[in-house]
Every structure is written in C-alpha cells, then in structure tokens.
Coordinates of C-alpha atoms and ligand atoms in Angstrom, one line a residue:
X202 CA 24.9 47.8 -4.0
X203 CA 22.7 46.8 -6.9
X204 CA 23.9 43.7 -8.8
X205 CA 25.3 42.0 -5.7
X206 CA 22.4 39.7 -4.9
X207 CA 19.3 38.4 -6.7
X208 CA 16.9 38.6 -3.8
X209 CA 16.3 40.4 -0.5
X210 CA 17.0 38.3 2.5
X211 CA 18.3 38.3 6.1
X212 CA 20.4 35.3 7.1
X213 CA 19.2 35.6 10.7
X214 CA 15.6 34.9 9.7
X215 CA 16.3 32.0 7.5
X216 CA 16.6 28.3 8.2
X217 CA 20.3 27.3 8.4
X218 CA 22.5 24.3 8.1
X219 CA 26.2 23.9 8.8
X220 CA 28.5 21.6 6.9
X221 CA 32.2 21.0 6.4
X222 CA 31.9 21.3 2.7
X223 CA 29.1 22.7 0.5
X224 CA 29.3 21.5 -3.0
X225 CA 27.2 23.1 -5.7
X226 CA 26.6 20.8 -8.7
X227 CA 26.3 17.0 -9.3
X228 CA 28.4 16.3 -12.4
X229 CA 31.7 14.5 -12.3
X230 CA 33.5 17.5 -10.6
X231 CA 30.9 17.9 -7.8
X232 CA 30.4 14.3 -7.1
X233 CA 34.0 13.3 -7.2
X234 CA 34.9 16.2 -4.8
X235 CA 32.1 15.3 -2.5
X236 CA 33.2 11.7 -2.5
X237 CA 36.8 12.5 -1.8
X238 CA 35.7 14.7 1.1
X239 CA 33.2 12.2 2.4
X240 CA 35.9 9.5 2.5
X241 CA 37.8 11.7 5.0
X242 CA 34.8 11.6 7.2
X243 CA 33.7 15.1 6.4
X244 CA 30.1 16.2 6.5
X245 CA 29.3 17.2 2.9
X246 CA 26.2 18.5 1.3
X247 CA 25.8 18.5 -2.5
X248 CA 23.2 21.0 -3.7
X249 CA 22.0 20.4 -7.3
X250 CA 19.4 22.5 -8.9
X251 CA 17.4 19.7 -10.6
X252 CA 17.9 15.9 -10.5
X253 CA 21.3 14.5 -9.6
X254 CA 21.8 13.2 -13.1
X255 CA 20.9 16.4 -14.9
X256 CA 24.5 17.2 -15.8
X257 CA 26.7 17.4 -18.8
X258 CA 28.6 14.5 -17.4
X259 CA 25.6 12.2 -17.8
X260 CA 25.5 13.1 -21.6
X261 CA 29.2 12.7 -22.3
X262 CA 29.7 10.2 -25.1
X263 CA 33.2 10.1 -26.4
X264 CA 35.0 9.4 -23.2
X265 CA 37.7 10.4 -20.9
X266 CA 41.3 10.9 -22.0
X267 CA 44.2 9.5 -20.0
X268 CA 47.7 8.2 -21.1
X269 CA 47.1 4.6 -20.2
X270 CA 47.9 3.0 -23.6
X271 CA 51.2 1.1 -24.1
X272 CA 52.4 3.5 -26.8
X273 CA 51.2 6.6 -24.9
X274 CA 52.7 8.8 -22.2
X275 CA 51.7 11.8 -20.1
X276 CA 54.3 13.8 -22.1
X277 CA 52.4 13.1 -25.4
X278 CA 49.1 13.9 -23.8
X279 CA 50.7 17.1 -22.6
X280 CA 51.9 18.1 -26.1
X281 CA 48.5 17.4 -27.7
X282 CA 46.7 19.5 -25.0
X283 CA 49.1 22.4 -25.4
X284 CA 48.9 22.3 -29.2
X285 CA 45.0 22.3 -29.1
X286 CA 45.0 25.2 -26.5
X287 CA 46.5 27.6 -29.1
X288 CA 49.1 29.2 -27.0
X289 CA 47.0 30.0 -23.9
X290 CA 47.2 26.8 -21.8
X291 CA 48.7 27.1 -18.4
X292 CA 51.6 24.7 -18.7
X293 CA 51.7 23.8 -15.0
X294 CA 47.9 23.0 -15.0
X295 CA 48.3 20.8 -18.1
X296 CA 51.2 18.9 -16.3
X297 CA 49.0 18.3 -13.3
X298 CA 46.2 17.1 -15.6
X299 CA 48.2 14.6 -17.6
X300 CA 50.3 13.3 -14.7
X301 CA 47.6 12.9 -12.2
X302 CA 44.9 11.9 -14.7
X303 CA 45.7 8.2 -15.1
X304 CA 45.7 7.6 -11.3
X305 CA 42.3 9.3 -11.0
X306 CA 40.9 7.2 -13.8
X307 CA 42.2 4.0 -12.1
X308 CA 40.4 5.2 -9.0
X309 CA 37.2 5.4 -11.0
X310 CA 37.7 1.9 -12.1
X311 CA 38.2 0.7 -8.5
X312 CA 35.0 2.4 -7.6
X313 CA 33.3 0.2 -10.2
X314 CA 33.4 2.2 -13.5
X315 CA 33.2 -0.4 -16.4
X316 CA 35.2 1.0 -19.3
X317 CA 35.1 -1.0 -22.5
X318 CA 37.7 -3.6 -23.1
X319 CA 39.1 -5.5 -26.0
X320 CA 40.9 -8.8 -25.5
X321 CA 41.0 -8.0 -21.8
X322 CA 42.7 -4.6 -22.4
X323 CA 41.2 -1.2 -22.1
X324 CA 39.7 -0.3 -25.5
X325 CA 41.1 3.1 -26.4
X326 CA 39.7 5.3 -29.2
X327 CA 41.0 8.4 -30.9
X328 CA 39.5 11.9 -31.2
X329 CA 40.4 15.1 -32.9
X330 CA 43.9 16.5 -32.3
X331 CA 45.0 13.4 -30.2
X332 CA 48.2 11.9 -31.5
X333 CA 47.4 8.5 -29.8
X334 CA 44.5 6.3 -29.1
X335 CA 43.9 7.4 -25.5
X336 CA 40.1 7.9 -24.9
X337 CA 38.5 5.4 -22.6
X338 CA 34.8 4.8 -23.2
X339 CA 32.0 2.9 -21.6
X340 CA 29.0 1.1 -23.1
X341 CA 30.4 2.2 -26.5
X342 CA 29.2 5.8 -26.4
X343 CA 27.7 6.3 -23.0
X344 CA 30.8 7.0 -21.0
X345 CA 29.5 9.9 -19.0
X346 CA 26.4 8.0 -17.9
X347 CA 28.6 5.2 -16.6
X348 CA 30.7 7.7 -14.6
X349 CA 27.7 9.5 -13.3
X350 CA 26.2 6.1 -12.2
X351 CA 29.3 5.1 -10.3
X352 CA 29.8 8.4 -8.6
X353 CA 26.2 8.9 -7.7
X354 CA 26.2 5.4 -6.1
X355 CA 29.5 5.9 -4.3
X356 CA 28.5 9.3 -2.9
X357 CA 25.2 7.9 -1.5
X358 CA 27.1 5.1 0.3
X359 CA 29.1 7.6 2.4
X360 CA 27.2 8.4 5.6
X361 CA 28.5 12.0 5.9
X362 CA 27.4 13.0 2.4
X363 CA 23.9 14.2 1.5
X364 CA 22.7 15.1 -2.0
X365 CA 19.8 17.6 -2.1
X366 CA 18.0 17.8 -5.4
X367 CA 15.9 20.8 -6.5
X368 CA 18.2 23.1 -4.5
X369 CA 19.1 26.2 -6.5
X370 CA 22.1 28.1 -5.3
X371 CA 21.2 31.8 -5.5
X372 CA 24.2 33.7 -4.2
X373 CA 27.4 33.2 -2.3
X374 CA 27.8 34.7 1.2
X375 CA 31.1 36.6 1.1
X376 CA 32.4 39.0 3.7
X377 CA 35.7 40.8 3.6
X378 CA 37.1 38.5 0.9
X379 CA 36.0 35.2 2.6
X380 CA 33.2 32.9 1.6
X381 CA 31.1 31.6 4.5
X382 CA 28.3 29.8 2.7
X383 CA 25.5 29.9 0.1
X384 CA 22.0 31.3 0.0
X385 CA 19.9 28.7 -1.8
X386 CA 16.3 28.2 -2.8
X387 CA 15.2 24.8 -1.4
X388 CA 12.0 24.2 -3.3
X389 CA 10.1 27.5 -2.6
X390 CA 12.1 28.5 0.5
X391 CA 15.3 30.4 1.0
X392 CA 17.8 28.7 3.2
X393 CA 21.4 29.3 4.2
X394 CA 24.1 26.6 4.0
X395 CA 27.2 27.4 5.9
X396 CA 30.4 25.6 5.1
X397 CA 34.1 25.7 6.0
X398 CA 34.5 25.7 2.2
X399 CA 32.2 26.1 -0.7
X400 CA 32.9 24.3 -4.0
X401 CA 31.5 25.6 -7.3
X402 CA 31.0 22.6 -9.6
X403 CA 28.0 24.0 -11.5
X404 CA 29.1 23.3 -15.0
X405 CA 28.9 25.5 -18.1
X406 CA 26.7 27.8 -20.1
X407 CA 25.6 26.1 -23.3
X408 CA 22.0 27.2 -22.8
X409 CA 23.0 30.7 -23.6
X410 CA 22.9 29.6 -27.3
X411 CA 20.0 28.5 -29.5
X412 CA 21.6 25.1 -30.1
X413 CA 23.6 23.3 -27.5
X414 CA 24.7 19.8 -26.5
X415 CA 24.3 20.9 -22.8
X416 CA 21.4 20.0 -20.6
X417 CA 18.7 22.6 -19.7
X418 CA 20.5 23.3 -16.4
X419 CA 23.7 24.7 -18.1
X420 CA 22.8 28.4 -17.6
X421 CA 26.1 29.7 -16.3
X422 CA 24.8 30.1 -12.7
X423 CA 28.2 29.4 -10.9
X424 CA 30.0 32.0 -13.0
X425 CA 27.3 34.6 -12.5
X426 CA 27.1 33.9 -8.7
X427 CA 30.9 34.1 -8.4
X428 CA 31.1 37.3 -10.4
X429 CA 28.4 39.0 -8.3
X430 CA 30.4 38.0 -5.2
X431 CA 33.5 39.7 -6.5
X432 CA 35.5 36.6 -7.8
X433 CA 37.8 36.9 -10.8
X434 CA 36.6 35.3 -14.0
X435 CA 39.1 34.3 -16.8
X436 CA 39.0 33.5 -20.5
X437 CA 35.3 34.2 -20.8
X438 CA 35.6 34.7 -24.6
X439 CA 36.5 31.1 -25.2
X440 CA 33.4 29.0 -25.9
X441 CA 33.8 25.7 -27.7
X442 CA 31.4 24.6 -30.3
X443 CA 31.1 21.0 -31.1
X444 CA 31.3 20.3 -34.9
X445 CA 28.8 17.5 -35.2
X446 CA 25.4 17.7 -33.6
X447 CA 22.4 16.1 -35.3
X448 CA 20.6 18.8 -37.3
X449 CA 17.2 17.4 -38.2
X450 CA 13.8 19.3 -37.9
X451 CA 12.0 18.0 -34.9
X452 CA 15.0 16.2 -33.4
X453 CA 16.9 17.4 -30.3
X454 CA 20.5 18.7 -30.8
X455 CA 21.9 15.3 -30.2
X456 CA 25.7 15.0 -30.1
X457 CA 27.3 12.7 -32.6
X458 CA 30.6 12.0 -30.8
X459 CA 33.9 13.0 -32.2
X460 CA 34.9 9.4 -31.6
X461 CA 32.8 8.6 -34.7
X462 CA 35.3 10.6 -36.7
X463 CA 38.0 9.0 -34.6
X464 CA 36.8 5.6 -36.0
X465 CA 36.9 6.9 -39.6
X466 CA 33.7 8.7 -40.4
X467 CA 34.0 11.4 -43.1
X468 CA 32.4 14.9 -43.4
X469 CA 30.8 15.7 -46.7
X470 CA 29.1 18.9 -47.8
X471 CA 25.7 19.1 -49.3
X472 CA 27.2 18.4 -52.7
X473 CA 28.5 15.1 -51.3
X474 CA 32.2 16.2 -51.4
X475 CA 34.6 15.5 -48.7
X476 CA 36.0 18.9 -47.6
X477 CA 38.1 18.6 -44.5
X478 CA 41.4 17.8 -46.2
X479 CA 41.2 21.2 -47.8
X480 CA 41.2 22.9 -44.4
X481 CA 43.7 21.0 -42.3
X482 CA 46.3 18.2 -42.6
X483 CA 44.5 16.2 -39.9
X484 CA 41.3 16.4 -42.0
X485 CA 38.3 15.2 -39.9
X486 CA 40.5 14.9 -36.8
X487 CA 41.7 18.6 -36.9
X488 CA 41.2 20.6 -33.7
X489 CA 37.5 21.3 -33.1
X490 CA 37.5 25.0 -33.8
X491 CA 39.1 24.3 -37.2
X492 CA 36.4 21.7 -38.0
X493 CA 33.6 24.0 -36.9
X494 CA 34.7 26.9 -39.1
X495 CA 35.2 24.6 -42.0
X496 CA 31.7 23.3 -41.6
X497 CA 30.3 26.8 -41.3
X498 CA 32.1 27.8 -44.5
X499 CA 30.8 24.8 -46.4
X500 CA 27.3 25.5 -45.1
X501 CA 27.5 29.1 -46.4
X502 CA 28.9 28.1 -49.7
X503 CA 26.3 25.4 -50.4
X504 CA 23.4 27.4 -48.8
X505 CA 22.4 24.3 -46.8
X506 CA 22.2 24.6 -43.0
X507 CA 24.1 21.4 -42.3
X508 CA 26.8 19.1 -43.7
X509 CA 26.8 15.3 -43.5
X510 CA 28.7 12.7 -41.5
X511 CA 29.2 9.6 -43.5
X512 CA 29.9 6.2 -41.9
X513 CA 28.7 4.1 -44.8
X514 CA 32.2 2.9 -45.7
X515 CA 32.8 1.5 -42.1
X516 CA 31.9 -2.1 -41.0
X517 CA 28.2 -1.8 -40.1
X518 CA 28.4 -4.3 -37.2
X519 CA 31.4 -2.7 -35.7
X520 CA 29.7 0.7 -35.9
X521 CA 26.5 -0.5 -34.2
X522 CA 28.5 -2.2 -31.5
X523 CA 30.8 0.8 -30.9
X524 CA 28.1 3.4 -31.0
X525 CA 24.9 1.8 -29.7
X526 CA 23.5 5.0 -28.2
X527 CA 24.0 7.0 -31.4
X528 CA 22.6 4.1 -33.5
X529 CA 19.5 4.0 -31.4
X530 CA 18.9 7.7 -31.3
X531 CA 19.4 8.2 -35.0
X532 CA 17.1 5.2 -35.7
X533 CA 14.4 6.9 -33.7
X534 CA 14.6 9.8 -36.3
X535 CA 14.6 7.4 -39.3
X536 CA 18.4 7.4 -39.9
X537 CA 20.4 4.2 -40.2
X538 CA 23.9 5.4 -39.3
X539 CA 25.6 2.5 -41.1
X540 CA 24.0 3.6 -44.4
X541 CA 22.4 7.1 -44.3
X542 CA 24.3 10.4 -44.4
X543 CA 23.7 12.1 -41.0
X544 CA 22.9 15.8 -41.2
X545 CA 25.1 17.6 -38.6
X546 CA 25.9 21.2 -37.7
X547 CA 27.9 22.9 -34.9
X548 CA 26.4 23.6 -31.5
X549 CA 27.6 25.3 -28.3
X550 CA 29.3 22.6 -26.2
X551 CA 31.9 23.6 -23.6
X552 CA 33.1 26.7 -21.8
X553 CA 36.9 27.0 -21.6
X554 CA 36.7 30.1 -19.4
X555 CA 35.2 30.5 -16.0
X556 CA 35.9 31.2 -12.4
X557 CA 39.7 31.7 -12.1
X558 CA 41.4 29.3 -9.9
X559 CA 45.0 28.2 -9.1
X560 CA 46.2 24.6 -9.3
X561 CA 44.4 23.8 -6.1
X562 CA 41.0 25.0 -7.2
X563 CA 41.3 28.2 -5.0
X564 CA 39.4 31.2 -6.4
X565 CA 40.3 34.8 -5.6
X566 CA 37.9 34.6 -2.7
X567 CA 39.1 32.7 0.4
X568 CA 37.0 29.6 1.2
X569 CA 35.6 29.5 -2.3
X570 CA 36.8 26.8 -4.7
X571 CA 35.8 25.8 -8.2
X572 CA 36.4 22.8 -10.4
X573 CA 35.1 21.3 -13.6
X574 CA 33.6 23.4 -16.4
X575 CA 32.7 26.4 -14.2
X576 CA 36.4 26.8 -13.3
X577 CA 39.3 28.1 -15.3
X578 CA 42.8 27.3 -14.2
X579 CA 43.9 27.6 -17.9
X580 CA 44.2 23.9 -18.5
X581 CA 42.3 24.1 -21.8
X582 CA 43.7 27.4 -23.0
X583 CA 41.8 28.8 -26.0
X584 CA 40.5 25.4 -27.2
X585 CA 39.9 22.2 -25.2
X586 CA 41.3 18.9 -26.4
X587 CA 38.4 16.4 -26.8
X588 CA 37.7 14.2 -23.8
X589 CA 39.9 16.3 -21.4
X590 CA 36.9 17.7 -19.6
X591 CA 35.8 14.7 -17.5
X592 CA 39.5 14.3 -16.6
X593 CA 39.7 18.0 -15.5
X594 CA 36.7 17.6 -13.2
X595 CA 38.3 14.6 -11.5
X596 CA 41.8 15.9 -11.1
X597 CA 41.1 19.4 -9.9
X598 CA 38.2 18.3 -7.8
X599 CA 40.5 15.9 -5.9
X600 CA 43.0 18.6 -5.4
X601 CA 40.5 20.9 -3.8
X602 CA 39.8 18.4 -1.0
X603 CA 43.6 18.1 -0.3
X604 CA 43.9 21.8 -0.1
X605 CA 40.9 22.3 2.2
X606 CA 42.2 19.6 4.4
X607 CA 45.5 21.4 4.8
X608 CA 44.0 24.9 5.4
X609 CA 43.1 26.4 8.7
X610 CA 39.4 26.4 9.6
X611 CA 37.8 29.8 9.0
X612 CA 36.9 32.3 11.7
X613 CA 34.7 30.8 14.5
X614 CA 32.2 33.6 14.3
X615 CA 30.1 34.1 11.1
X616 CA 29.0 37.4 10.0
X617 CA 25.3 38.1 9.3
X618 CA 24.3 38.7 5.7
X619 CA 21.4 40.6 4.4
X620 CA 20.1 42.5 1.4
X621 CA 17.1 44.9 1.7
X622 CA 17.3 47.4 -1.1
X623 CA 16.1 45.4 -4.1
X624 CA 12.8 46.6 -5.6
X625 CA 10.0 44.2 -6.4
X626 CA 10.4 41.8 -9.3
X627 CA 9.1 43.5 -12.4
X628 CA 6.6 41.7 -14.7
X629 CA 8.8 39.8 -17.2
X630 CA 8.1 37.4 -20.0
X631 CA 11.0 35.1 -19.0
X632 CA 10.5 32.7 -21.9
X633 CA 10.5 35.4 -24.5
X634 CA 13.6 37.2 -23.1
X635 CA 15.4 33.9 -22.8
X636 CA 14.7 33.2 -26.5
X637 CA 15.9 36.7 -27.4
X638 CA 19.1 36.3 -25.5
X639 CA 19.8 33.0 -27.2
X640 CA 19.2 34.6 -30.6
X641 CA 21.6 37.5 -29.8
X642 CA 24.3 35.1 -28.4
X643 CA 24.0 32.8 -31.4
X644 CA 24.1 35.5 -34.0
X645 CA 26.8 37.7 -32.5
X646 CA 28.8 35.8 -29.9
X647 CA 28.9 32.4 -31.6
X648 CA 31.8 30.7 -33.4
X649 CA 32.4 33.7 -35.7
X650 CA 32.3 37.2 -34.3
X651 CA 33.1 40.8 -35.2
X652 CA 33.1 44.1 -33.4
X653 CA 29.8 45.3 -34.8
X654 CA 28.0 42.2 -33.8
X655 CA 29.6 42.1 -30.3
X656 CA 28.6 45.7 -29.8
X657 CA 25.1 44.9 -30.8
X658 CA 25.1 42.1 -28.2
X659 CA 26.4 44.4 -25.6
X660 CA 23.7 47.0 -26.3
X661 CA 21.1 44.2 -25.9
X662 CA 22.5 43.4 -22.5
X663 CA 22.7 47.0 -21.5
X664 CA 19.0 47.3 -22.2
X665 CA 18.3 44.8 -19.4
X666 CA 20.8 46.1 -16.8
X667 CA 17.9 47.9 -15.0
X668 CA 16.9 44.4 -13.7
X669 CA 19.8 44.5 -11.3
X670 CA 17.8 46.9 -9.1
X671 CA 15.0 44.3 -8.8
X672 CA 14.5 41.0 -7.1
X673 CA 14.4 37.9 -9.2
X674 CA 11.2 35.9 -8.7
X675 CA 11.7 32.1 -8.8
X676 CA 14.3 29.8 -10.4
X677 CA 13.5 30.6 -14.0
X678 CA 14.0 34.2 -13.5
X679 CA 17.2 33.7 -11.5
X680 CA 18.6 31.5 -14.3
X681 CA 17.7 34.2 -16.8
X682 CA 19.4 36.9 -14.7
X683 CA 22.5 34.7 -14.6
X684 CA 22.4 34.2 -18.3
X685 CA 22.1 37.9 -18.9
X686 CA 25.1 38.6 -16.8
X687 CA 27.3 35.8 -18.1
X688 CA 26.3 36.5 -21.8
X689 CA 27.4 40.1 -21.3
X690 CA 30.8 39.0 -19.8
X691 CA 31.4 36.6 -22.8
X692 CA 30.6 39.4 -25.2
X693 CA 32.7 41.9 -23.3
X694 CA 35.8 39.6 -23.3
X695 CA 35.2 38.7 -27.0
X696 CA 35.1 42.4 -28.0
X697 CA 38.3 43.1 -26.0
X698 CA 40.3 40.3 -27.7
X699 CA 41.1 41.8 -31.0
X700 CA 42.5 38.6 -32.6
X701 CA 41.5 35.1 -33.5
X702 CA 42.7 32.2 -31.3
X703 CA 41.2 28.8 -30.6
X704 CA 37.5 28.9 -30.0
X705 CA 37.4 32.7 -30.4
X706 CA 37.3 33.8 -34.1
X707 CA 37.0 37.4 -35.1
X708 CA 36.2 38.2 -38.8
X709 CA 37.7 41.6 -38.3
X710 CA 40.9 40.2 -36.7
X711 CA 41.2 36.8 -38.4
X712 CA 44.8 36.0 -37.2
X713 CA 46.4 35.4 -33.8
X714 CA 48.4 38.3 -32.5
X715 CA 51.3 37.9 -30.1
X716 CA 50.2 40.8 -28.0
X717 CA 47.2 38.7 -27.1
X718 CA 49.3 35.8 -25.6
X719 CA 47.6 36.7 -22.3
X720 CA 44.4 36.2 -20.4
X721 CA 41.5 38.6 -19.9
X722 CA 40.4 38.6 -16.3
X723 CA 37.0 40.2 -15.4
X724 CA 35.9 41.3 -11.9
X725 CA 32.9 43.1 -10.7
Ligands
SIN958 C1 32.4 13.9 -28.0 O1 32.1 12.7 -27.7 O2 32.6 14.2 -29.2 C2 32.5 14.9 -26.9 C3 33.8 14.7 -26.2 C4 34.2 16.0 -25.6 O3 33.6 17.0 -25.8 O4 35.3 16.0 -24.9

C-alpha cells in the first residue's frame, strides 16, 4: 500500500502514551480546543512540531472579527461573509460562526486577552469587504500574539494538559474507518500517542509558495496526513493570497495588515496613480482576491514587481499608535510608514480548503476531528473574509470538544499498526527540491492559473511520485513529502474547476459558471 505511511514502523515496538485527546498544532484552534477539553478535566496532549508560538496565529495582525459593535449584528456579519465567499460558503457553518463568535471572543477576554479600547469601549476597525467596523485588535497590530500569549498561558495552567514541542506528527493510525492515534517523531524517536479522539489543528500550507506570510512550519502536514489516512479533503483549489506584503530586497515577506487600508491607506501603482477605484466600487476595501488581481495587473502594466501602499495623508501620530509593529518593522528596513511609499506585492496567506468536516469538526474518519486552517467546513467558501480565521479556530475548536464529550468512547481494544514495505530513503537534495516545488507552485498554481500551467505543475509532481515507495528520513524530508502531496492536490482541484471564483482564477475560464456552484472533494 505505498503512499499510506511515510516510514516503516511497528506500534508494538514503540514507546506509547494514552490520552483522552491528542491535539496536533498549537495555534488558536489547537490551544483553544486543548483548553476547552482540559477544563473538563480531560487528559490532553498537544503535539507541536516546533515551538508552541511558531504558528500563523502568533503572526496575525489585523484582528478577530465579531459582531460586538453597537451598529453591528451577526446577520450583517453573515451577509458579508457570504458575499466574500463567492457562492461557495456553507450557510449553516457561517451562521454558527457569526452567532457563536461573539461569545467565544468574550471568553477570550475573560481569559485575559487585552483587546484595544477607545474611551472604555472596544476599538473596532474595518477591513476589506466588511460593511461595519467589527475587527477587534490588540497592541495595535499584534492581535495574534496577544491571543497566543493568553491561550499558551491558560493551557499551561491546566494540570491535565501537556504541550510537547518538537513533536512532529508523522501519520494517523486509522483502522476500519476509525482513528486511534498518531505516530509522531519525538525528537529523533518514533512514538505512538493513542487518543479517544485526535484533533488536527496543524494550520495551512503557505510554505508551498515562494512568498508567504505564513511561518516556516506551514507545510500542509495535517492535510497530507489526513489524505494518506483516507480522509476527504474539500476546496483544495482555494488558496488566498494577501494583497499587501512588504516587497523589499533583503526584507522578509512581512504582512502589512489590511487594517492599514481599513484606516484609509491607498494603493498606488509605480507611476504613483491610485488604481483600485477602476477595479471595484469598494476600491482598497474590495474583497482580497479582487485587490490581488488588480495589483498583479498593475505590476504587469508598469513592469515593476510591486505597487505602493500610501499612508502619507493620514495623521502620523495616529498611524504610529495604531500600527506600532508595522511602524517598527518598516523602520528597520529604512521606511517611515507615515511618509514613505511602502512597496508591497501579494503573497500566499490562507488556505480556504482542507480536511472536510461537518459543523462539529468531525471528519470522514471516526475519532478524527479538524479545526482552524487545516479544516474545511465551508465557512470561508471560495474566499475568506478578512479576520474570520481566528474566529473560525475558536468557534469550531470549541464545538469539537462538545461533540467528543457526547460521543461514546471508542473500542476498548486497539489494533496494532505497522508498515514494513517501504524501501530505504533515497538520496535527496531536500532544499533544492523544496525550492523547485515552490517555484512550480508560484508560477502555475498561484493567484492566476490556466490549464497549461496546471498540467505542467502536475507533471512536476508526477515525476516525484516514486518517492511514495520510500521512507522519508527526518522531519525536513517528511515536510517535503507532505508539500509534494498537498501541492499536487491543489493543482488537481484547480485543473478540475474550469471557472473563476473567489481565490481561484483561471485565465482560460475567467468567469464564474453556475455548474461549478459545488465543491470538489478529493480522497485517496
Ligand atoms: C491582515 O491583518 O490583513 C490579515 C487579516 C486576515 O488575514 O484575516
């Protein structure tokens, strides 16, 4: 059965641990789920492949959307989310998100999250495609870091919860449609973690592209692992690119929050002209996919590999106060954000698709749950509304714990698991292949696609399919194998969807088509 596991192993010969819940990943979704379970007195282990704070959550700037403002309502939040999702949102999932979101955010505040306030009230900002100011933020533009801080602390205070860093989840242990646990690499050693339930909260796949806002750890591991184990994946063609990432030689692809445009910043092309009003009535606050394509078009027309973000007309003191992190980082690269034009370009940012779940986080495999970016219950449709992702992790993470609590415990006897047939790991220049993969994904599976390019991408992946017969040696090679698998799935789904919708744009099919008002589900 080549392609099922990444390594040979025999569960009987490996060290083993048993837990109520095994959570993979330590961003908002993983930590909130672990906390909700720990509060019930469950024994929970959180496995995270690097440090606990190496997550997309920790980097999130703009904030977390929730209908908490006096002129706002869950209904308005619902309408904005549905409109951004370009016809593919699951309406029930969106209802759950917008109705339960405010309560989850209040809970975060009770746990100690300090969101910014103005005159004693929550300071709410606006971002693209939101009809109201509804984005909570913390320390100006360090919202994710505040949430990560609070959840990391809260989880560590629960006696039943343990966080294990440098634990790389390799493969899921699934027998006859039920998940029993996880095979993980703990440092150098393989180990088995059994759980009554396993929760995937491993985040996204931005590292499949040359330029991404995501941390190094975002290599699509959870999606790859779930696919190998036979779970269904949905909407894999929908990758969101963020329009404004600092594009300066020698600087990292640092996100310049959409909230900057929410506060009035303007996009200009290399000729200094404001261009967004020509593309959409909401101008700079149009849905992200629209802004991304407009920027790419302007870059092509001017022959300059970036456009500019202009904040020079805004009150400098207010800008510095509202965006201290962006001010500091840009200053380190010689840019004064209150005066200078900031060179920006799009970068891979968020995966709308992922492991298919229902509204309770249940995947197509019993005992296996998913939440946060790795999951896809259809709440974001073809294009996520800004600042809905942190909320998604909270809401659906919490629902998983309720569902597990109400489910019967699995069979008392666990099967044994093994894999013996994989050949030795072949010599592989992992760094070189990773770079080639990123180049192929960026050229052919990025924000603008066509059949020829997608077929080229698929033939690149086919060239490496022989690796399935071999063991993967070490974490870097395992990540690479996951990237090869998930990249192929994104390209496959993108080739199948012969239309343009939300984050998926096909030059050869530039319009949406009603026959495609449906989801693509992939299964091994
Ligand atoms: C941003 O601050 O622009 C990112 C927010 C998001 O992706 O939801």
